[in-house]
Short mmCIF file of C-alpha atoms in Angstrom, two decimals:
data_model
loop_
_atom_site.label_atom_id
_atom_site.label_comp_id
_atom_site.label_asym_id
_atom_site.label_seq_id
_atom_site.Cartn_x
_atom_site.Cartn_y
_atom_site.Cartn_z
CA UNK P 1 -96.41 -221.54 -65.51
CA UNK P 2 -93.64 -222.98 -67.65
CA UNK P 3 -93.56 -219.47 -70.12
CA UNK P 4 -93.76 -217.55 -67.14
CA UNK P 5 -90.78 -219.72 -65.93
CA UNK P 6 -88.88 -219.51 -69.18
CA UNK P 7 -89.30 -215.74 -69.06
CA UNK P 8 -87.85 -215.27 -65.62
CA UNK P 9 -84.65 -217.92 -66.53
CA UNK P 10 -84.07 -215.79 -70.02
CA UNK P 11 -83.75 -212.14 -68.13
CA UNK P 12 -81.85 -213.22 -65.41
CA UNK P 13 -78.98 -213.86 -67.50
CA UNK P 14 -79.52 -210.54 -69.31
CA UNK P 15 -76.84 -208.21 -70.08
CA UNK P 16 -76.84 -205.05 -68.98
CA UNK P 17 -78.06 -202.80 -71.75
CA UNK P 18 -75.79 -200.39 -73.33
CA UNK P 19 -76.99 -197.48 -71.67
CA UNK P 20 -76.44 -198.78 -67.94
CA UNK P 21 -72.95 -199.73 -69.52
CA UNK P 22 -72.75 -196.30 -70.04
CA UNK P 23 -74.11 -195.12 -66.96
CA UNK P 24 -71.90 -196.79 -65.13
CA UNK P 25 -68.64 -196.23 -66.75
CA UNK P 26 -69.43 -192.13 -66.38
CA UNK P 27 -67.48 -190.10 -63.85
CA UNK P 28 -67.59 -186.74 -63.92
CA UNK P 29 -71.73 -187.32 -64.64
CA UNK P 30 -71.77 -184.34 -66.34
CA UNK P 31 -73.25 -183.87 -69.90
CA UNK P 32 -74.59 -181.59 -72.16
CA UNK P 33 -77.82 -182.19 -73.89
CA UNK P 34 -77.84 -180.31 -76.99
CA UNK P 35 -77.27 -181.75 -80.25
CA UNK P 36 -74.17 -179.86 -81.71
CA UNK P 37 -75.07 -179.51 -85.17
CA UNK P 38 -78.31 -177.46 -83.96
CA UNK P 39 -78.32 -173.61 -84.02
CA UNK P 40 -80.45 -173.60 -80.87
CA UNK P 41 -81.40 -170.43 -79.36
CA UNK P 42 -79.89 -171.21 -75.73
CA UNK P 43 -76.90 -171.83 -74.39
CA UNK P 44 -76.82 -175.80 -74.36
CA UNK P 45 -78.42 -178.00 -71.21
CA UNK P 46 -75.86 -179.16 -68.44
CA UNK P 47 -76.79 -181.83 -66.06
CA UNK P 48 -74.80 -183.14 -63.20
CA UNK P 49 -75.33 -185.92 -61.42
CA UNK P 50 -75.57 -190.23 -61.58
CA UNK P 51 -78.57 -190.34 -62.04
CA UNK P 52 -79.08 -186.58 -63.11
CA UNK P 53 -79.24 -183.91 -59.88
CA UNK P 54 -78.47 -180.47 -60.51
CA UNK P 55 -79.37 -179.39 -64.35
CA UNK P 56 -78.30 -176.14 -65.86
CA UNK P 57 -81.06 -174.90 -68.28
CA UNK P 58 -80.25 -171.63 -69.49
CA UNK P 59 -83.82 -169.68 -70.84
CA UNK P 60 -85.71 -172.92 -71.29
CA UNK P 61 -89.66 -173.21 -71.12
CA UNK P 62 -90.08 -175.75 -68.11
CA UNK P 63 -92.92 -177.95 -67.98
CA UNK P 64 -94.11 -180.27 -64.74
CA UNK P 65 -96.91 -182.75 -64.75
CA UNK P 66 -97.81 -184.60 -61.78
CA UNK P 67 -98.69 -188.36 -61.09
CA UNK P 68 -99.89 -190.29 -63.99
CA UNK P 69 -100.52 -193.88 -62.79
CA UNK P 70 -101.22 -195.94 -65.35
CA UNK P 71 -103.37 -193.72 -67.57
CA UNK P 72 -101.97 -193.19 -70.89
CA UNK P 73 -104.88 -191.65 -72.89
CA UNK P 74 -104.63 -188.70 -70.06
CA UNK P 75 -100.90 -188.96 -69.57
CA UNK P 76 -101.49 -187.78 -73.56
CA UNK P 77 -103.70 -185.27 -72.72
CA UNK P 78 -101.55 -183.41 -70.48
CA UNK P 79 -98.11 -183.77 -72.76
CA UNK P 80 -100.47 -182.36 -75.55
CA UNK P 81 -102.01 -179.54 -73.13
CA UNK P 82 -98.63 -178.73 -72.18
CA UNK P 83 -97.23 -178.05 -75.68
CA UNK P 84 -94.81 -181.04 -75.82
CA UNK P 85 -97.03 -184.16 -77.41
CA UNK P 86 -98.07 -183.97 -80.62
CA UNK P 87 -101.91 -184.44 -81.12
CA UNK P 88 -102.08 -186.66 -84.41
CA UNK P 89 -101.22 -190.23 -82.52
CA UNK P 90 -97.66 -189.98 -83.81
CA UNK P 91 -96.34 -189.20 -80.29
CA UNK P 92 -93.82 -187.09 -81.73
CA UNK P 93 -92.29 -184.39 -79.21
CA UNK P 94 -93.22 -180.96 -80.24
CA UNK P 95 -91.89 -179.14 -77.02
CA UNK P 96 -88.61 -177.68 -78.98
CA UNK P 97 -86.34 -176.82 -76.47
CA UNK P 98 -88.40 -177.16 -74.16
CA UNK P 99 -87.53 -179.31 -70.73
CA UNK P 100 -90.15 -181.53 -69.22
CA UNK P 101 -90.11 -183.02 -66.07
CA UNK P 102 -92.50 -185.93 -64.68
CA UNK P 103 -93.18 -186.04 -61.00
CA UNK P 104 -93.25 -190.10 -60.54
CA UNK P 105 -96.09 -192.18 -59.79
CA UNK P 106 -96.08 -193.36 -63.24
CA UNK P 107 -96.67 -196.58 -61.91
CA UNK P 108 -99.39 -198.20 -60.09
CA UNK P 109 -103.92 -197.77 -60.36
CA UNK P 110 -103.64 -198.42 -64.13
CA UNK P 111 -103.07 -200.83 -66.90
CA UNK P 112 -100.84 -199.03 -69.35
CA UNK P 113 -97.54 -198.09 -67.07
CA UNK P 114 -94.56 -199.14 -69.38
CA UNK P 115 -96.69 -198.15 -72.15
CA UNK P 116 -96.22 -194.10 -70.68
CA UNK P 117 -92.86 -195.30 -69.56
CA UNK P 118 -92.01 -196.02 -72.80
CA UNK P 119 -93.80 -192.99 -74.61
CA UNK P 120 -91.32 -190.56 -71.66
CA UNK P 121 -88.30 -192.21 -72.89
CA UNK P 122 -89.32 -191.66 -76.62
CA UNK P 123 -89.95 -187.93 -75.80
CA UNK P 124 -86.49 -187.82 -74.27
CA UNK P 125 -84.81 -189.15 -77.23
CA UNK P 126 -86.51 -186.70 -79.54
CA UNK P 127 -86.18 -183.57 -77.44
CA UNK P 128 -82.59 -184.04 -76.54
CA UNK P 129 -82.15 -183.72 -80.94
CA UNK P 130 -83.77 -180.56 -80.57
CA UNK P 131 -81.81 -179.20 -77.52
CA UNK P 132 -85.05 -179.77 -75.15
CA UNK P 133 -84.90 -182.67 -72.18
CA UNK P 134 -87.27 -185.35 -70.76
CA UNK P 135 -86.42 -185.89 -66.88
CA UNK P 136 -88.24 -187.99 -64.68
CA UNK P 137 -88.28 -187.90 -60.87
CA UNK P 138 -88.66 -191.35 -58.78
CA UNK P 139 -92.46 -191.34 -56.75
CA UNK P 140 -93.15 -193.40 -53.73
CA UNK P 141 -94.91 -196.47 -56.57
CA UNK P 142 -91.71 -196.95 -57.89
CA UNK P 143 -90.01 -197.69 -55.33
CA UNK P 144 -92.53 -199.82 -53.76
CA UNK P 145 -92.40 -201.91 -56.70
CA UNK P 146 -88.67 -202.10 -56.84
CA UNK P 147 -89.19 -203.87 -53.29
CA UNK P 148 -91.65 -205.58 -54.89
CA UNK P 149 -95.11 -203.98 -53.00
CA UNK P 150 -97.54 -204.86 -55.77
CA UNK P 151 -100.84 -203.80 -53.17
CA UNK P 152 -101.98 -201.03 -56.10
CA UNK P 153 -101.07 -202.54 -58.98
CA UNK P 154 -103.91 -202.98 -61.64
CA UNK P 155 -105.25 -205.96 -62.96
CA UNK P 156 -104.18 -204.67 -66.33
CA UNK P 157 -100.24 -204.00 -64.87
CA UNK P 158 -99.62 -207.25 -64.55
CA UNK P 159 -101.44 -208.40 -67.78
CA UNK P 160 -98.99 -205.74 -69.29
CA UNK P 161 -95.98 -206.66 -67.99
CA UNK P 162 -96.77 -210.30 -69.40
CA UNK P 163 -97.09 -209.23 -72.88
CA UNK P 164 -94.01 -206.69 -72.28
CA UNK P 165 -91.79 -209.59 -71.68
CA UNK P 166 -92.55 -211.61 -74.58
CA UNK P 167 -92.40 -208.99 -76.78
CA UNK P 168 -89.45 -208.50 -75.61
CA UNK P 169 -88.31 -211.91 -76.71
CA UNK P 170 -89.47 -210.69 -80.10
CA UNK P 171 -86.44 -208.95 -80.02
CA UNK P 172 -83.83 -210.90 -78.56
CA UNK P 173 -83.93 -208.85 -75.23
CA UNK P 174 -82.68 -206.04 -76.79
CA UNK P 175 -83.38 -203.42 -74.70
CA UNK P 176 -82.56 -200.27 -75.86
CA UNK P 177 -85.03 -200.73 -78.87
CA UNK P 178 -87.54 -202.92 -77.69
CA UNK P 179 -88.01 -200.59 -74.57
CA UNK P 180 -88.68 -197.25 -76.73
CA UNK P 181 -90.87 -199.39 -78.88
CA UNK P 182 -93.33 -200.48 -76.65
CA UNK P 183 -95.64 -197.49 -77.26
CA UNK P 184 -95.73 -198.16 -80.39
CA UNK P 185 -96.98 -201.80 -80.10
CA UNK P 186 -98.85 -202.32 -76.72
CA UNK P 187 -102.23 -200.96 -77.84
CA UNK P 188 -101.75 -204.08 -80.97
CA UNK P 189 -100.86 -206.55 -78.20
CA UNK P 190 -103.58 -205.45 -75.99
CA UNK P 191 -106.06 -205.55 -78.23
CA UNK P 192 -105.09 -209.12 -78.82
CA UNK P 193 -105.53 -209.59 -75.30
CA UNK P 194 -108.46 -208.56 -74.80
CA UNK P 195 -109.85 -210.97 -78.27
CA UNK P 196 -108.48 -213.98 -76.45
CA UNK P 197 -109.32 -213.15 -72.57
CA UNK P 198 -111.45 -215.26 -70.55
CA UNK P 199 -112.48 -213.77 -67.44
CA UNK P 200 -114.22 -216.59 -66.02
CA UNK P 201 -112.02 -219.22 -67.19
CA UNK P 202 -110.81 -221.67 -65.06
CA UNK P 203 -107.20 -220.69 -65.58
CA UNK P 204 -107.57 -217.37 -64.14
CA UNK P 205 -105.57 -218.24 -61.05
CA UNK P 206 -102.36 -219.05 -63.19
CA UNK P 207 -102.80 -216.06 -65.20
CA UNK P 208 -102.41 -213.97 -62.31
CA UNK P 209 -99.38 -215.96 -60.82
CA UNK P 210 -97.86 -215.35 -64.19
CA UNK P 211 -98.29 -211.54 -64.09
CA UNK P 212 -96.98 -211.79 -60.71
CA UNK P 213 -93.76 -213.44 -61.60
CA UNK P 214 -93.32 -211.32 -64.74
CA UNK P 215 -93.69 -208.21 -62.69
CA UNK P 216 -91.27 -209.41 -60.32
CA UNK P 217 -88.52 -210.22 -63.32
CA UNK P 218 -88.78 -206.50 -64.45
CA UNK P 219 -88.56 -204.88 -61.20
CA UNK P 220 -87.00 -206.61 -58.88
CA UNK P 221 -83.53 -204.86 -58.55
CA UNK P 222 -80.95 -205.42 -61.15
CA UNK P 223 -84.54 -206.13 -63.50
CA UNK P 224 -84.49 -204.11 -66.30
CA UNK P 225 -87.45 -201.98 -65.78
CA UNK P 226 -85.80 -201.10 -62.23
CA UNK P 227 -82.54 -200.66 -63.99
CA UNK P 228 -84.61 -197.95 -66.08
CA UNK P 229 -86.01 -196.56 -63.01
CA UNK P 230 -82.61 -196.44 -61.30
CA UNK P 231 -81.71 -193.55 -64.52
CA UNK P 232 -84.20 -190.59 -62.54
CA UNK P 233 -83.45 -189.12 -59.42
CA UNK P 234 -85.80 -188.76 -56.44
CA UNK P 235 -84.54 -185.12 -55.96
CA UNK P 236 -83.56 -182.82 -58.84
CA UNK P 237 -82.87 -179.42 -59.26
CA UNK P 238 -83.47 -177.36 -62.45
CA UNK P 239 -82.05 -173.40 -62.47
CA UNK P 240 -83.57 -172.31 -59.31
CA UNK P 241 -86.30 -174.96 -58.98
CA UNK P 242 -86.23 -178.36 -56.99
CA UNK P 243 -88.56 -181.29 -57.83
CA UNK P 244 -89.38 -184.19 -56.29
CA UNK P 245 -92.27 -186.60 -55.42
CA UNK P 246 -93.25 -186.11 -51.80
CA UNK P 247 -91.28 -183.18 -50.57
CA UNK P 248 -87.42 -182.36 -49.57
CA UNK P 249 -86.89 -181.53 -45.91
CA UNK P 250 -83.78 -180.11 -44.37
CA UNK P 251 -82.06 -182.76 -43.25
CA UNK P 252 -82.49 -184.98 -46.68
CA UNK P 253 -80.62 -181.68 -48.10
CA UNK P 254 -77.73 -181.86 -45.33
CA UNK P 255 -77.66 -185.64 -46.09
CA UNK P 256 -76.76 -185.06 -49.45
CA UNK P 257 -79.30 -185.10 -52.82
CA UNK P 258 -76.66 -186.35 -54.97
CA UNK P 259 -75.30 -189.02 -52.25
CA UNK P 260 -79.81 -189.60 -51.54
CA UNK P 261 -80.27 -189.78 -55.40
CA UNK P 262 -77.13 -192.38 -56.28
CA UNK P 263 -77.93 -194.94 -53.40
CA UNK P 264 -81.79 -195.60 -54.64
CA UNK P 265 -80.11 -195.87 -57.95
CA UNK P 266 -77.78 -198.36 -57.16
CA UNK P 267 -80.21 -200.07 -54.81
CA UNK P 268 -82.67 -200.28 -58.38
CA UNK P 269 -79.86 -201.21 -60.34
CA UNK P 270 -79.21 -204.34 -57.71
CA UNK P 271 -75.53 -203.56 -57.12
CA UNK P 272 -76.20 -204.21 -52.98
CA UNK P 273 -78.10 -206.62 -51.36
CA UNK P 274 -81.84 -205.67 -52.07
CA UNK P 275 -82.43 -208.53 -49.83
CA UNK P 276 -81.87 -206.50 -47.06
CA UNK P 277 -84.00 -203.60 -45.85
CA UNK P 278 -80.88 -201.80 -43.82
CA UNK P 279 -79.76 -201.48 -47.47
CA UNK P 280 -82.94 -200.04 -48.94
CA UNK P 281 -82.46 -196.23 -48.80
CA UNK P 282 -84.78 -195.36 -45.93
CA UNK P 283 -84.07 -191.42 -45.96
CA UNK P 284 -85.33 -191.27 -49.50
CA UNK P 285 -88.06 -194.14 -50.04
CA UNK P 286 -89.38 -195.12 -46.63
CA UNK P 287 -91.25 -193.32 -43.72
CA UNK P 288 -93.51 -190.92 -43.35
CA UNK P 289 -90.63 -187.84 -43.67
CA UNK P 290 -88.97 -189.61 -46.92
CA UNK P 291 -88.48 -187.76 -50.18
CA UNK P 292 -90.97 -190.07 -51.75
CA UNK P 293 -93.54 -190.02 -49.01
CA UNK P 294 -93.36 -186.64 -47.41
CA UNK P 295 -96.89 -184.88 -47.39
CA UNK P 296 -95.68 -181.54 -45.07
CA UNK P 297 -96.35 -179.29 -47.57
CA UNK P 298 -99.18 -180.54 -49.16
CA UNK P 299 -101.80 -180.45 -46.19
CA UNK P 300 -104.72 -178.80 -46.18
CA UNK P 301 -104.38 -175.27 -45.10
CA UNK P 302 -108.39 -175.69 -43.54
CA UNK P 303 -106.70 -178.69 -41.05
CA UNK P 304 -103.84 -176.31 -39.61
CA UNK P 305 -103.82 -174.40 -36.54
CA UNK P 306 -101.91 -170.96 -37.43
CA UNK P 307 -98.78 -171.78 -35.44
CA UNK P 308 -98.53 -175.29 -37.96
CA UNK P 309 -98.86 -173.09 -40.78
CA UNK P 310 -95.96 -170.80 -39.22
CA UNK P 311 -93.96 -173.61 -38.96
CA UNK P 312 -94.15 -175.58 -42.16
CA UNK P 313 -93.32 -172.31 -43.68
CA UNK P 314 -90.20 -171.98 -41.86
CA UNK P 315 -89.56 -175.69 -42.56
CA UNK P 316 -89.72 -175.15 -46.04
CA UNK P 317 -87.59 -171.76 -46.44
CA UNK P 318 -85.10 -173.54 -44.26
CA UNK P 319 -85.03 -176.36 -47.14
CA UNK P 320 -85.21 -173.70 -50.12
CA UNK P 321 -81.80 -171.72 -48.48
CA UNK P 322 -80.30 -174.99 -48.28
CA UNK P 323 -80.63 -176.06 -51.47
CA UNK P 324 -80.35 -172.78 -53.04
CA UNK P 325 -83.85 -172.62 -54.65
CA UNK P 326 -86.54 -170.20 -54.94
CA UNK P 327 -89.48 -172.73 -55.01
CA UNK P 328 -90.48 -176.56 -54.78
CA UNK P 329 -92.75 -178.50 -57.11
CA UNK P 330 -94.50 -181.51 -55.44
CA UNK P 331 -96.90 -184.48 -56.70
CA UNK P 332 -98.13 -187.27 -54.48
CA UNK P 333 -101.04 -185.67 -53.01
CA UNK P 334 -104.01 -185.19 -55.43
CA UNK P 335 -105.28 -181.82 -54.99
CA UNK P 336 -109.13 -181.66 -55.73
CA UNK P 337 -108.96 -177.99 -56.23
CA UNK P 338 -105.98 -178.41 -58.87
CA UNK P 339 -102.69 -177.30 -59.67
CA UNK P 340 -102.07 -174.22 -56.53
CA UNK P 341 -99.20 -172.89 -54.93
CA UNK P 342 -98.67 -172.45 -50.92
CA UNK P 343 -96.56 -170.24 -48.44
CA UNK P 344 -95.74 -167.30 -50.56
CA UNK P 345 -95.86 -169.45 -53.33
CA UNK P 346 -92.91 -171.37 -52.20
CA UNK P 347 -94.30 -174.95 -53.09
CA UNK P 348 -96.20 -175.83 -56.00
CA UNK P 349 -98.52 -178.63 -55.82
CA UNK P 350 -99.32 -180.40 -58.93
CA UNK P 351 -100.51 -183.53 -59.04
CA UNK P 352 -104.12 -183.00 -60.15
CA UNK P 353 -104.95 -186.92 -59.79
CA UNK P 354 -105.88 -187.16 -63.73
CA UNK P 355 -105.62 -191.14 -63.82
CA UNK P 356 -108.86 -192.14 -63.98
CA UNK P 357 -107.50 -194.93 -61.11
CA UNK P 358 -107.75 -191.71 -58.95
CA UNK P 359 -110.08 -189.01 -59.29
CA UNK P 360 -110.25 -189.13 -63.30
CA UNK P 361 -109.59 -184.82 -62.99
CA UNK P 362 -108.91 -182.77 -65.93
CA UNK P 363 -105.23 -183.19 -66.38
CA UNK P 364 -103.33 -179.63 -65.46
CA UNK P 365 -99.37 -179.06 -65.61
CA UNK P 366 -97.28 -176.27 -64.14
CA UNK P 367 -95.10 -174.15 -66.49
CA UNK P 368 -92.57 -172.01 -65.65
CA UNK P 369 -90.85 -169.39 -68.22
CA UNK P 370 -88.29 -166.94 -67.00
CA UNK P 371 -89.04 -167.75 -63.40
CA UNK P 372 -92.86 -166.70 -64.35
CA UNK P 373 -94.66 -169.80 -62.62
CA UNK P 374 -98.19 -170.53 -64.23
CA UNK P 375 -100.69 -173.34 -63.44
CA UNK P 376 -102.67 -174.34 -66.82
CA UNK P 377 -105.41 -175.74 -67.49
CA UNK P 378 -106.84 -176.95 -70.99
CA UNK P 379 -109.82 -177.67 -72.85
CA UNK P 380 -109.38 -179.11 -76.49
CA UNK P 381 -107.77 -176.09 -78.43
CA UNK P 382 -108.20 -173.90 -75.29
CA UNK P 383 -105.47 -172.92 -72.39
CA UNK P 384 -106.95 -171.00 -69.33
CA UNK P 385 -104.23 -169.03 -67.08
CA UNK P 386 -104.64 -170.16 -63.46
CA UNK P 387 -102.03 -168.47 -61.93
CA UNK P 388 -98.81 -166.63 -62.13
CA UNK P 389 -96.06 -165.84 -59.67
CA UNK P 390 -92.67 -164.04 -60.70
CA UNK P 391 -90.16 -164.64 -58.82
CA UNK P 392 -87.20 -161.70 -58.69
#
């Protein structure tokens, strides 16, 4: 226990990393994302919002893939299916201009989680050079392990996050490049893992207490993979689309989506007392009707009466006028049939359950071009048109 120990002294005294620095020291919150010295073809990406909220994207291709837990090799799959991912290993982003956003439930059912945390962050960095964005929205796993609810995490999660932190003392605890490393270098260090592992070893017990307590360093609040987290909203809207994990109900939008969105990031970032539940965001992480938990609109229409139908629908274009949006795009609810849209095509339902700590489905993403909505599906070398809804 004494590394594991050593570990937990060595990041409590971390610094904050440049970026949360930055973060923090913003006011307006408003950026643009294009790099100046490009020529793009659109006018440049403007995002408003700590952590981002409302983003202008003028003409952009927009991309949404659903829950991922854990599963890298078919998190890969769907960036590659969806145009974005290059298919040669590099991980280089080939999306152009392109803006991607990633539904949450990153974390959670699978053993590679900071590895495709990691891999999203590199995309970001990459597409923001070529006037495209990365955005990630917050899912009800996240936040359950920012309070430290490790029930679903795999085996291999907490093995990870033990060979995350000392790698991380490879680099001094430098953050910022350690952090988009990591997909480079976690297959190497779990391959090494696996070499020296010994399942039935009597040390077993203290392995696991270790990956406990090395979870716990990176996401408690104020931990620097919560500090990460605490950069994506749990609510953001894109032109004329909202996105979130679980679903947005009227009263989160009369509560406010920036004031929702900037007190789980501050409660991730550990600048109030985590210790306390009345502090935790309940409107946005907790209960059945929270952003992150919400499953309204993603019920089976087979278990509703007519009237219940009537009624989420008016529920949800209640929500839409509020917000100012022509449709919602949802995860959190695997949907055997795959990607489909509900109520007039109102909500889009996209998480597909691809991690094969779910259903193991063929990965699908939603695209949306010119307010042209399209659910795709992909074989190797082979896109099939689901369907398509334009909006006027």
């Amino acid at each position: 226990m004494a590394s594991a120990s050593l570990c937990l002294n060595s990041l409590l005294t971390l610094p904050p990393s440049s970026h949360s620095r930055k973060l923090a020291e913003t006011s307006c919150c408003c950026s643009c994302l294009r790099n100046g010295s490009l020529a793009g073809a659109f006018k440049p990406i403007v995002v408003s919002g700590n952590p981002p909220t409302f983003v202008s994207a003028p003409g952009r291709r927009i991309v949404a893939v659903g829950d991922l837990h854990g599963d890298l090799d078919q998190t890969r799959y769907a960036l590659e299916m969806a145009g974005v991912l290059s298919s040669d290993g590099q991980d280089l982003w080939t999306g152009g201009e392109t803006v991607l956003i990633q539904l949450g439930d990153v974390l959670d059912r699978g053993e590679d989680e900071i590895a495709i945390l990691s891999l999203l962050k590199s995309l970001d960095i990459q597409a923001k050079a070529e006037g495209g964005a990365v955005f990630q929205v917050n899912g009800n796993h996240e936040t359950m392990n920012v309070e430290r609810d490790f029930r679903y995490v795999d085996s291999g999660g907490f093995d990870e996050c033990v060979d995350f932190l000392e790698y991380l003392k490879d680099y001094h605890y430098d953050w910022e490049e350690a952090f988009v490393g990591w997909i480079g270098a976690s297959k190497r260090w779990k391959q090494d893992r696996s070499m020296s592992k010994n399942y039935w070893g009597p040390l077993n017990l203290v392995k696991r207490q270790k990956g406990v307590i090395a979870r716990s360093v990176l996401f408690r609040p104020g931990g620097p993979l919560a500090r990460e987290l605490a950069r994506h909203a749990v609510v953001l809207k894109v032109n004329d689309w909202v996105f979130c994990h679980g679903g947005l109900l009227p009263h989160h939008v009369a509560y406010g989506i920036e004031k929702m969105n900037r007190e789980v990031s501050h409660w991730m970032r550990g600048l109030i007392e985590s210790d306390s539940n009345a502090y935790i965001p309940f409107i946005a992480t907790r209960g059945y009707d929270s952003v992150v938990w919400n499953r309204l609109y993603s019920r089976d229409y087979s278990d509703l009466e007519d009237y219940e139908i009537n009624q989420i629908n008016t529920i949800l274009q209640e929500t839409l006028e509020a917000i100012g949006a022509k449709a919602m795009v949802v995860g959190h609810t695997p949907q055997t049939a795959g990607v489909n849209c509900k109520y007039n095509c109102s909500i889009w339902r996209i998480d597909v359950g691809m991690s094969s700590g779910v259903l193991h489905s063929r990965p699908e993403v939603l695209e949306i071009i010119d307010n042209k909505a399209r659910a795709i599906r992909s074989k190797r070398g082979t896109v099939n048109e689901l369907h398509v809804v334009d909006y006027i």
